[in-house]
């Protein structure tokens, strides 16, 4: 159920509706819009009586929402979500880049990378301190020591930090120091973890699972939003198909329907999507064309000696060249880079 | 085996090598390049002695080619293929549009469509006379009567005709009247049909099969080229995955590796790829970004009353709007629309 | 629409209904059952008036059929189809084996194989004269010479011949000499070929396409049946998924729903399904357990020297061992081997 | 590296090798076999010198292991793993059933179910206290209250309990009261969780991820074994493909290659695999034929009123009927039910 307030509804009337929702044992989600506020509600396992809310003062209408996703859907919030951070906003009319190495490496490398990115106007640095690796014998990331390096780099340069959370145990530490918490593809349906980041006060970048349908992806975002964290950024990173021409099949075709159904920003990770640095520029331009709100790209000063994922990591020269083209193209599609 | 001639090799020396290839029971394929000629050979079921050719006058070197595709591969022909037709060329530095209804309809509708397309600078009309339909009870196309309509429209307007060939029986009729013969996704591995169009003197647009790997797709093109028809245009039209957000999953990620391995032009069909007209513009821009050489789009003066595939067919207003954006973007990527 | 006759309906009344269907411009399909006859009709592009038929003498009821498949569906024919051939029947309560090499080889090898199979009670020999190969440079089969060998073997031994038809051109030759015409996976939606075998008077074994849904498979069978050939045997041979542990993913899970929706016999080809001879026995037993009506297995006196597909071909000792287990298991599941 | 001891090696010599492995900073894994002991080692990020171990007393040979999985592979342990529990063993020559409702329900229902199962010789009860649900608004299981019910049922009846662990937080509670800890498909690559159950002293049933390759599945088992818990049971439960005829595509074809590469027992869950109770018996028989070591089946006294997954849950009459057939078939395949 979605209760849409009249344009002229007062703050008091809105608070009254919120209390009425809670009185039904449901969780109210106030969704302020450009011209009016709507109040979503979740937690209803059975039908809620519409008339309970339509008669309250200031209410324009109460609408039944039938899709399994509620908070992520356009029905409940027609306008695009804008995620606001100290480093700037993510959302419509923008095109945001997140770049950096696969894993956190030495403090010197991370500083060098952050400074290069900032010099090019890129405001977010990605690097994993905890790495989900297929093999228990592969490098598992620097862990807390890696987090400490990221914190130092952030303090020194002001760059926004995007790093992956793999378990509930480290949620507090990551929430403290990152600007965007990343949930990896393999954890897209780790529901305990989703519930936990729903309680965090930092935006969450939610990668699409390797074989997740659009609905499952939106439902994973719904878990986070249902917990009270509305700043979710979706990120397509390639799905699993029969194809063997690349590491994964980057599914840009999901962007238009996702945009039609859901108001959250969508990023694309062409590095994991292709697995090969030579293919990253073409797929980056394609992502912009398809309607993505940003990119997450693996870049490193010396990719051939990166600690992990070197084959799909660009060097700074290649990144600069891509940036140049994106800066020309993005404005033509109504986006500021 | 690929025999690369010296820059200064004479026509006589080239002819001599060709004869030497034939003398081994193999089929020679002369491939003239910008600066020198190479001679590919196919038909070898066992290893061919390199030295047989390296000692001939005018030969620079003889190179073993190990990939299963030979004629389609960059090793045999490093430069991009340019397909030349009366209506213009298809290939690098261009971006070609093919548009029109799913099926041939009345002569009036086809004329109206052709004239609209030509007025917008679109030189190729697509429309199926023979329609591969999942159900034997669905409209199977107008058949020969449809071909006749296309021939009339071509005669009257000069527009290039692209239409699908479903069986060997109609190959001669299609070769006579079309400008590009289309092989549908479901026939990508109909090897008898591929062999037949290998004998045609018209370019072939080869759609990727619903679950074809890149190598299988290139091998299907190889069937056509091995028959002597080197004018093949690949066309991605969506593959089959677990995803249910669209009719098929348009796989733009295949374009960069296809371009890396193969010298043939690649088109994208965003209409079949998405199944929904609203998603066609975004995926068209994405295709351009990904490096496609052209698009094949379903368009109709009145899509809601089209004989088939109306849901994914654009009207002319939407097509005009898309064209406008493509005309701005294409030149920035070094392509002339 | 399906017209169900009363139990006591006369042959004359049945003929009358058939004529009435034809008078509507539709194709009547008389379907004699154990206790009563039903008359299906196809070709209706618009709704047919039920009352037109319900008032005719001998008619019990006229039923609307809404599934896209009609002739293949249980609604139109609830009982299992039994395909009757000179070599015996295929269908419920039986478990039929078809075995033999991938390709036709020398007459001596084919004789040896046929005699071994017959000595073990296997009544059908498989071998391809025309081979659909991914590469134009791979062995394409012995062609007409191979058909001649099969004809000789059949004449000498009486064994039933199962061989693949790849194009309309050879339909007549195959219909003449084979007992079961095979349509390969890559041609499952070669609609021109399906229409052609719909006119043949021999049973058709229809392999499932590499990425065909159950509905598409049944619709392909529907093409054949709509042409008047009701003796169709479905054959699962592995589908294309992300899995890389075998050549294809043999999809036994399709058998129970196929049996629920469709009355045609279903075979399984564990050789193509697994691509590895060591896995064939386990998957053969699994197919029997899943409800298959038979198997199509690649077997050869000397698989390591077979002309094609040796890796997935069993030798006679392994085949004998599998047979022994199948002969014990089949009767426990109500089937005669 | 795998160090194989001589048959006559003493306990002291074995201990000496174990100490030598640890001295290299590696983790030794002693693997006692029928006739001799082998010592695996993990943790080596670089090549280990073979000669270091080959010269030690009692050592037969030191073998390089190159597959990414070590502890799960047949190279390190050629014989089948037998998992021993109070309720009996799981492994070769057995066929073990685990049955019960999707979710824990009332204590009365659980008692009724446990008693029915035990009366039929089924020694393990499955039921989820924590449920991974796609929607945050769907029933999430009874949680700790559900665990308490399971503990009571176990105490009263002695039945073995199989229940799912969703997060590290509840690992201790589950380890305490269950007999087999289940890791769900969506958590197959939740590496933090895998590491945690590697420390548990209870067997782990590891479901295959929705799009996991065989190698990824074995690597997930490797995470558990690398932690020191060698009692892992694999469970196939259906993978994600383009097919829409069932909830998932139950991939029985993975069993023969898994058995060839890996020594762990493999179960099949035909309830999730098909999503439809009517298809469960056929796929259960197929699983037995394919070489599975057991089944995990959803059963409930009144499936139409089960708290979740009713459509794929069998009632006791259907379960009895299936059991009857399995009891006849299993011994013919050398297995005791």
PDB file of N, CA, C and O in Angstrom, chain A residues 128-179:
ATOM      1  N   UNK A 128      39.401  -3.533  -3.099  1.00  0.00           N
ATOM      2  CA  UNK A 128      38.867  -4.498  -2.139  1.00  0.00           C
ATOM      3  C   UNK A 128      39.873  -4.833  -1.056  1.00  0.00           C
ATOM      4  O   UNK A 128      41.015  -5.195  -1.357  1.00  0.00           O
ATOM      5  N   UNK A 129      39.454  -4.725   0.192  1.00  0.00           N
ATOM      6  CA  UNK A 129      40.295  -5.161   1.309  1.00  0.00           C
ATOM      7  C   UNK A 129      39.983  -6.630   1.619  1.00  0.00           C
ATOM      8  O   UNK A 129      40.860  -7.411   1.957  1.00  0.00           O
ATOM      9  N   UNK A 130      38.704  -6.980   1.479  1.00  0.00           N
ATOM     10  CA  UNK A 130      38.271  -8.368   1.641  1.00  0.00           C
ATOM     11  C   UNK A 130      37.876  -8.854   0.258  1.00  0.00           C
ATOM     12  O   UNK A 130      37.022  -8.260  -0.387  1.00  0.00           O
ATOM     13  N   UNK A 131      38.483  -9.931  -0.212  1.00  0.00           N
ATOM     14  CA  UNK A 131      38.248 -10.388  -1.578  1.00  0.00           C
ATOM     15  C   UNK A 131      37.548 -11.739  -1.602  1.00  0.00           C
ATOM     16  O   UNK A 131      38.063 -12.711  -1.043  1.00  0.00           O
ATOM     17  N   UNK A 132      36.407 -11.833  -2.244  1.00  0.00           N
ATOM     18  CA  UNK A 132      35.753 -13.133  -2.396  1.00  0.00           C
ATOM     19  C   UNK A 132      36.441 -13.902  -3.515  1.00  0.00           C
ATOM     20  O   UNK A 132      36.317 -13.528  -4.675  1.00  0.00           O
ATOM     21  N   UNK A 133      37.193 -14.920  -3.184  1.00  0.00           N
ATOM     22  CA  UNK A 133      37.943 -15.657  -4.191  1.00  0.00           C
ATOM     23  C   UNK A 133      37.415 -17.085  -4.314  1.00  0.00           C
ATOM     24  O   UNK A 133      37.134 -17.736  -3.305  1.00  0.00           O
ATOM     25  N   UNK A 134      37.329 -17.568  -5.529  1.00  0.00           N
ATOM     26  CA  UNK A 134      36.801 -18.906  -5.772  1.00  0.00           C
ATOM     27  C   UNK A 134      37.615 -19.961  -5.023  1.00  0.00           C
ATOM     28  O   UNK A 134      37.067 -20.959  -4.563  1.00  0.00           O
ATOM     29  N   UNK A 135      38.919 -19.737  -4.908  1.00  0.00           N
ATOM     30  CA  UNK A 135      39.775 -20.725  -4.246  1.00  0.00           C
ATOM     31  C   UNK A 135      40.166 -20.264  -2.848  1.00  0.00           C
ATOM     32  O   UNK A 135      40.531 -19.107  -2.646  1.00  0.00           O
ATOM     33  N   UNK A 136      40.129 -21.180  -1.866  1.00  0.00           N
ATOM     34  CA  UNK A 136      40.563 -20.802  -0.517  1.00  0.00           C
ATOM     35  C   UNK A 136      42.063 -20.544  -0.458  1.00  0.00           C
ATOM     36  O   UNK A 136      42.546 -19.982   0.524  1.00  0.00           O
ATOM     37  N   UNK A 137      42.775 -20.946  -1.498  1.00  0.00           N
ATOM     38  CA  UNK A 137      44.231 -20.792  -1.491  1.00  0.00           C
ATOM     39  C   UNK A 137      44.668 -19.525  -2.221  1.00  0.00           C
ATOM     40  O   UNK A 137      45.843 -19.206  -2.264  1.00  0.00           O
ATOM     41  N   UNK A 138      43.716 -18.799  -2.837  1.00  0.00           N
ATOM     42  CA  UNK A 138      44.064 -17.562  -3.546  1.00  0.00           C
ATOM     43  C   UNK A 138      44.145 -16.411  -2.538  1.00  0.00           C
ATOM     44  O   UNK A 138      43.586 -16.481  -1.445  1.00  0.00           O
ATOM     45  N   UNK A 139      44.830 -15.352  -2.937  1.00  0.00           N
ATOM     46  CA  UNK A 139      44.984 -14.140  -2.123  1.00  0.00           C
ATOM     47  C   UNK A 139      43.603 -13.636  -1.680  1.00  0.00           C
ATOM     48  O   UNK A 139      42.733 -13.370  -2.507  1.00  0.00           O
ATOM     49  N   UNK A 140      43.388 -13.540  -0.373  1.00  0.00           N
ATOM     50  CA  UNK A 140      42.061 -13.193   0.152  1.00  0.00           C
ATOM     51  C   UNK A 140      41.940 -11.706   0.506  1.00  0.00           C
ATOM     52  O   UNK A 140      40.981 -11.299   1.164  1.00  0.00           O
ATOM     53  N   UNK A 141      42.880 -10.905   0.054  1.00  0.00           N
ATOM     54  CA  UNK A 141      42.836  -9.471   0.356  1.00  0.00           C
ATOM     55  C   UNK A 141      43.625  -9.163   1.623  1.00  0.00           C
ATOM     56  O   UNK A 141      43.946 -10.047   2.402  1.00  0.00           O
ATOM     57  N   UNK A 142      43.900  -7.861   1.818  1.00  0.00           N
ATOM     58  CA  UNK A 142      44.712  -7.451   2.958  1.00  0.00           C
ATOM     59  C   UNK A 142      43.901  -7.328   4.248  1.00  0.00           C
ATOM     60  O   UNK A 142      44.468  -7.101   5.319  1.00  0.00           O
ATOM     61  N   UNK A 143      42.585  -7.416   4.145  1.00  0.00           N
ATOM     62  CA  UNK A 143      41.746  -7.379   5.340  1.00  0.00           C
ATOM     63  C   UNK A 143      41.785  -6.030   6.041  1.00  0.00           C
ATOM     64  O   UNK A 143      41.833  -4.982   5.380  1.00  0.00           O
ATOM     65  N   UNK A 144      41.794  -6.072   7.370  1.00  0.00           N
ATOM     66  CA  UNK A 144      41.715  -4.835   8.151  1.00  0.00           C
ATOM     67  C   UNK A 144      42.883  -3.902   7.842  1.00  0.00           C
ATOM     68  O   UNK A 144      42.724  -2.685   7.850  1.00  0.00           O
ATOM     69  N   UNK A 145      44.033  -4.490   7.526  1.00  0.00           N
ATOM     70  CA  UNK A 145      45.186  -3.665   7.164  1.00  0.00           C
ATOM     71  C   UNK A 145      44.878  -2.876   5.880  1.00  0.00           C
ATOM     72  O   UNK A 145      45.269  -1.702   5.741  1.00  0.00           O
ATOM     73  N   UNK A 146      44.161  -3.515   4.967  1.00  0.00           N
ATOM     74  CA  UNK A 146      43.757  -2.839   3.737  1.00  0.00           C
ATOM     75  C   UNK A 146      42.776  -1.707   4.026  1.00  0.00           C
ATOM     76  O   UNK A 146      42.868  -0.623   3.435  1.00  0.00           O
ATOM     77  N   UNK A 147      41.864  -1.947   4.944  1.00  0.00           N
ATOM     78  CA  UNK A 147      40.906  -0.896   5.319  1.00  0.00           C
ATOM     79  C   UNK A 147      41.653   0.320   5.873  1.00  0.00           C
ATOM     80  O   UNK A 147      41.297   1.471   5.586  1.00  0.00           O
ATOM     81  N   UNK A 148      42.653   0.037   6.654  1.00  0.00           N
ATOM     82  CA  UNK A 148      43.446   1.111   7.274  1.00  0.00           C
ATOM     83  C   UNK A 148      44.130   1.958   6.181  1.00  0.00           C
ATOM     84  O   UNK A 148      44.125   3.203   6.250  1.00  0.00           O
ATOM     85  N   UNK A 149      44.667   1.290   5.168  1.00  0.00           N
ATOM     86  CA  UNK A 149      45.300   2.013   4.057  1.00  0.00           C
ATOM     87  C   UNK A 149      44.286   2.901   3.356  1.00  0.00           C
ATOM     88  O   UNK A 149      44.534   4.078   3.077  1.00  0.00           O
ATOM     89  N   UNK A 150      43.093   2.327   3.099  1.00  0.00           N
ATOM     90  CA  UNK A 150      42.056   3.124   2.435  1.00  0.00           C
ATOM     91  C   UNK A 150      41.689   4.345   3.280  1.00  0.00           C
ATOM     92  O   UNK A 150      41.487   5.447   2.751  1.00  0.00           O
ATOM     93  N   UNK A 151      41.606   4.152   4.601  1.00  0.00           N
ATOM     94  CA  UNK A 151      41.262   5.266   5.491  1.00  0.00           C
ATOM     95  C   UNK A 151      42.324   6.358   5.415  1.00  0.00           C
ATOM     96  O   UNK A 151      42.004   7.552   5.365  1.00  0.00           O
ATOM     97  N   UNK A 152      43.575   5.933   5.371  1.00  0.00           N
ATOM     98  CA  UNK A 152      44.662   6.918   5.270  1.00  0.00           C
ATOM     99  C   UNK A 152      44.588   7.700   3.962  1.00  0.00           C
ATOM    100  O   UNK A 152      44.765   8.921   3.941  1.00  0.00           O
ATOM    101  N   UNK A 153      44.356   6.982   2.867  1.00  0.00           N
ATOM    102  CA  UNK A 153      44.283   7.636   1.561  1.00  0.00           C
ATOM    103  C   UNK A 153      43.118   8.620   1.527  1.00  0.00           C
ATOM    104  O   UNK A 153      43.231   9.738   1.011  1.00  0.00           O
ATOM    105  N   UNK A 154      42.004   8.208   2.102  1.00  0.00           N
ATOM    106  CA  UNK A 154      40.833   9.088   2.135  1.00  0.00           C
ATOM    107  C   UNK A 154      41.133  10.344   2.934  1.00  0.00           C
ATOM    108  O   UNK A 154      40.819  11.462   2.505  1.00  0.00           O
ATOM    109  N   UNK A 155      41.765  10.145   4.076  1.00  0.00           N
ATOM    110  CA  UNK A 155      42.074  11.276   4.954  1.00  0.00           C
ATOM    111  C   UNK A 155      43.012  12.255   4.233  1.00  0.00           C
ATOM    112  O   UNK A 155      42.830  13.476   4.282  1.00  0.00           O
ATOM    113  N   UNK A 156      43.979  11.698   3.516  1.00  0.00           N
ATOM    114  CA  UNK A 156      44.987  12.537   2.868  1.00  0.00           C
ATOM    115  C   UNK A 156      44.457  13.247   1.634  1.00  0.00           C
ATOM    116  O   UNK A 156      44.853  14.374   1.333  1.00  0.00           O
ATOM    117  N   UNK A 157      43.538  12.602   0.905  1.00  0.00           N
ATOM    118  CA  UNK A 157      43.140  13.150  -0.394  1.00  0.00           C
ATOM    119  C   UNK A 157      41.680  13.574  -0.466  1.00  0.00           C
ATOM    120  O   UNK A 157      41.306  14.337  -1.358  1.00  0.00           O
ATOM    121  N   UNK A 158      40.848  13.043   0.409  1.00  0.00           N
ATOM    122  CA  UNK A 158      39.427  13.372   0.349  1.00  0.00           C
ATOM    123  C   UNK A 158      38.650  12.533  -0.653  1.00  0.00           C
ATOM    124  O   UNK A 158      37.446  12.720  -0.841  1.00  0.00           O
ATOM    125  N   UNK A 159      39.308  11.598  -1.321  1.00  0.00           N
ATOM    126  CA  UNK A 159      38.609  10.788  -2.321  1.00  0.00           C
ATOM    127  C   UNK A 159      37.588   9.870  -1.645  1.00  0.00           C
ATOM    128  O   UNK A 159      37.789   9.440  -0.501  1.00  0.00           O
ATOM    129  N   UNK A 160      36.473   9.638  -2.321  1.00  0.00           N
ATOM    130  CA  UNK A 160      35.452   8.734  -1.800  1.00  0.00           C
ATOM    131  C   UNK A 160      35.916   7.294  -1.930  1.00  0.00           C
ATOM    132  O   UNK A 160      36.537   6.932  -2.934  1.00  0.00           O
ATOM    133  N   UNK A 161      35.605   6.474  -0.944  1.00  0.00           N
ATOM    134  CA  UNK A 161      36.075   5.087  -0.934  1.00  0.00           C
ATOM    135  C   UNK A 161      34.897   4.128  -1.157  1.00  0.00           C
ATOM    136  O   UNK A 161      33.861   4.247  -0.509  1.00  0.00           O
ATOM    137  N   UNK A 162      35.099   3.195  -2.111  1.00  0.00           N
ATOM    138  CA  UNK A 162      34.114   2.150  -2.378  1.00  0.00           C
ATOM    139  C   UNK A 162      34.806   0.825  -2.139  1.00  0.00           C
ATOM    140  O   UNK A 162      35.792   0.522  -2.805  1.00  0.00           O
ATOM    141  N   UNK A 163      34.314   0.039  -1.209  1.00  0.00           N
ATOM    142  CA  UNK A 163      34.970  -1.240  -0.936  1.00  0.00           C
ATOM    143  C   UNK A 163      33.931  -2.273  -0.511  1.00  0.00           C
ATOM    144  O   UNK A 163      32.846  -1.936  -0.060  1.00  0.00           O
ATOM    145  N   UNK A 164      34.286  -3.551  -0.709  1.00  0.00           N
ATOM    146  CA  UNK A 164      33.295  -4.618  -0.545  1.00  0.00           C
ATOM    147  C   UNK A 164      33.200  -5.118   0.890  1.00  0.00           C
ATOM    148  O   UNK A 164      34.211  -5.353   1.544  1.00  0.00           O
ATOM    149  N   UNK A 165      31.946  -5.327   1.304  1.00  0.00           N
ATOM    150  CA  UNK A 165      31.666  -5.948   2.595  1.00  0.00           C
ATOM    151  C   UNK A 165      31.292  -7.403   2.339  1.00  0.00           C
ATOM    152  O   UNK A 165      30.381  -7.692   1.567  1.00  0.00           O
ATOM    153  N   UNK A 166      31.992  -8.336   2.986  1.00  0.00           N
ATOM    154  CA  UNK A 166      31.718  -9.746   2.753  1.00  0.00           C
ATOM    155  C   UNK A 166      30.942 -10.407   3.884  1.00  0.00           C
ATOM    156  O   UNK A 166      30.383 -11.480   3.715  1.00  0.00           O
ATOM    157  N   UNK A 167      30.982  -9.803   5.082  1.00  0.00           N
ATOM    158  CA  UNK A 167      30.242 -10.429   6.172  1.00  0.00           C
ATOM    159  C   UNK A 167      29.828  -9.406   7.219  1.00  0.00           C
ATOM    160  O   UNK A 167      30.363  -8.308   7.292  1.00  0.00           O
ATOM    161  N   UNK A 168      28.833  -9.802   7.992  1.00  0.00           N
ATOM    162  CA  UNK A 168      28.240  -8.946   9.012  1.00  0.00           C
ATOM    163  C   UNK A 168      29.307  -8.469   9.990  1.00  0.00           C
ATOM    164  O   UNK A 168      29.281  -7.317  10.445  1.00  0.00           O
ATOM    165  N   UNK A 169      30.256  -9.332  10.274  1.00  0.00           N
ATOM    166  CA  UNK A 169      31.307  -9.036  11.252  1.00  0.00           C
ATOM    167  C   UNK A 169      32.030  -7.715  10.983  1.00  0.00           C
ATOM    168  O   UNK A 169      32.387  -6.989  11.919  1.00  0.00           O
ATOM    169  N   UNK A 170      32.274  -7.407   9.697  1.00  0.00           N
ATOM    170  CA  UNK A 170      33.038  -6.198   9.395  1.00  0.00           C
ATOM    171  C   UNK A 170      32.166  -5.016   8.990  1.00  0.00           C
ATOM    172  O   UNK A 170      32.676  -4.001   8.501  1.00  0.00           O
ATOM    173  N   UNK A 171      30.860  -5.145   9.177  1.00  0.00           N
ATOM    174  CA  UNK A 171      29.946  -4.095   8.718  1.00  0.00           C
ATOM    175  C   UNK A 171      30.248  -2.760   9.400  1.00  0.00           C
ATOM    176  O   UNK A 171      30.285  -1.704   8.752  1.00  0.00           O
ATOM    177  N   UNK A 172      30.471  -2.810  10.695  1.00  0.00           N
ATOM    178  CA  UNK A 172      30.663  -1.561  11.433  1.00  0.00           C
ATOM    179  C   UNK A 172      31.943  -0.846  10.972  1.00  0.00           C
ATOM    180  O   UNK A 172      31.939   0.360  10.735  1.00  0.00           O
ATOM    181  N   UNK A 173      33.008  -1.642  10.828  1.00  0.00           N
ATOM    182  CA  UNK A 173      34.281  -1.050  10.393  1.00  0.00           C
ATOM    183  C   UNK A 173      34.144  -0.401   9.015  1.00  0.00           C
ATOM    184  O   UNK A 173      34.622   0.717   8.778  1.00  0.00           O
ATOM    185  N   UNK A 174      33.464  -1.078   8.096  1.00  0.00           N
ATOM    186  CA  UNK A 174      33.316  -0.522   6.758  1.00  0.00           C
ATOM    187  C   UNK A 174      32.413   0.700   6.752  1.00  0.00           C
ATOM    188  O   UNK A 174      32.696   1.682   6.058  1.00  0.00           O
ATOM    189  N   UNK A 175      31.339   0.619   7.503  1.00  0.00           N
ATOM    190  CA  UNK A 175      30.408   1.745   7.537  1.00  0.00           C
ATOM    191  C   UNK A 175      31.131   2.992   8.001  1.00  0.00           C
ATOM    192  O   UNK A 175      30.898   4.096   7.507  1.00  0.00           O
ATOM    193  N   UNK A 176      32.012   2.797   8.960  1.00  0.00           N
ATOM    194  CA  UNK A 176      32.770   3.902   9.546  1.00  0.00           C
ATOM    195  C   UNK A 176      33.634   4.620   8.492  1.00  0.00           C
ATOM    196  O   UNK A 176      33.639   5.840   8.411  1.00  0.00           O
ATOM    197  N   UNK A 177      34.339   3.824   7.658  1.00  0.00           N
ATOM    198  CA  UNK A 177      35.378   4.464   6.862  1.00  0.00           C
ATOM    199  C   UNK A 177      35.065   4.604   5.362  1.00  0.00           C
ATOM    200  O   UNK A 177      35.697   5.405   4.688  1.00  0.00           O
ATOM    201  N   UNK A 178      34.103   3.832   4.838  1.00  0.00           N
ATOM    202  CA  UNK A 178      33.851   3.937   3.395  1.00  0.00           C
ATOM    203  C   UNK A 178      32.794   5.000   3.101  1.00  0.00           C
ATOM    204  O   UNK A 178      32.083   5.447   3.992  1.00  0.00           O
ATOM    205  N   UNK A 179      32.695   5.324   1.811  1.00  0.00           N
ATOM    206  CA  UNK A 179      31.630   6.219   1.368  1.00  0.00           C
ATOM    207  C   UNK A 179      30.516   5.439   0.687  1.00  0.00           C
ATOM    208  O   UNK A 179      29.363   5.842   0.719  1.00  0.00           O
TER     209      UNK A 179
END
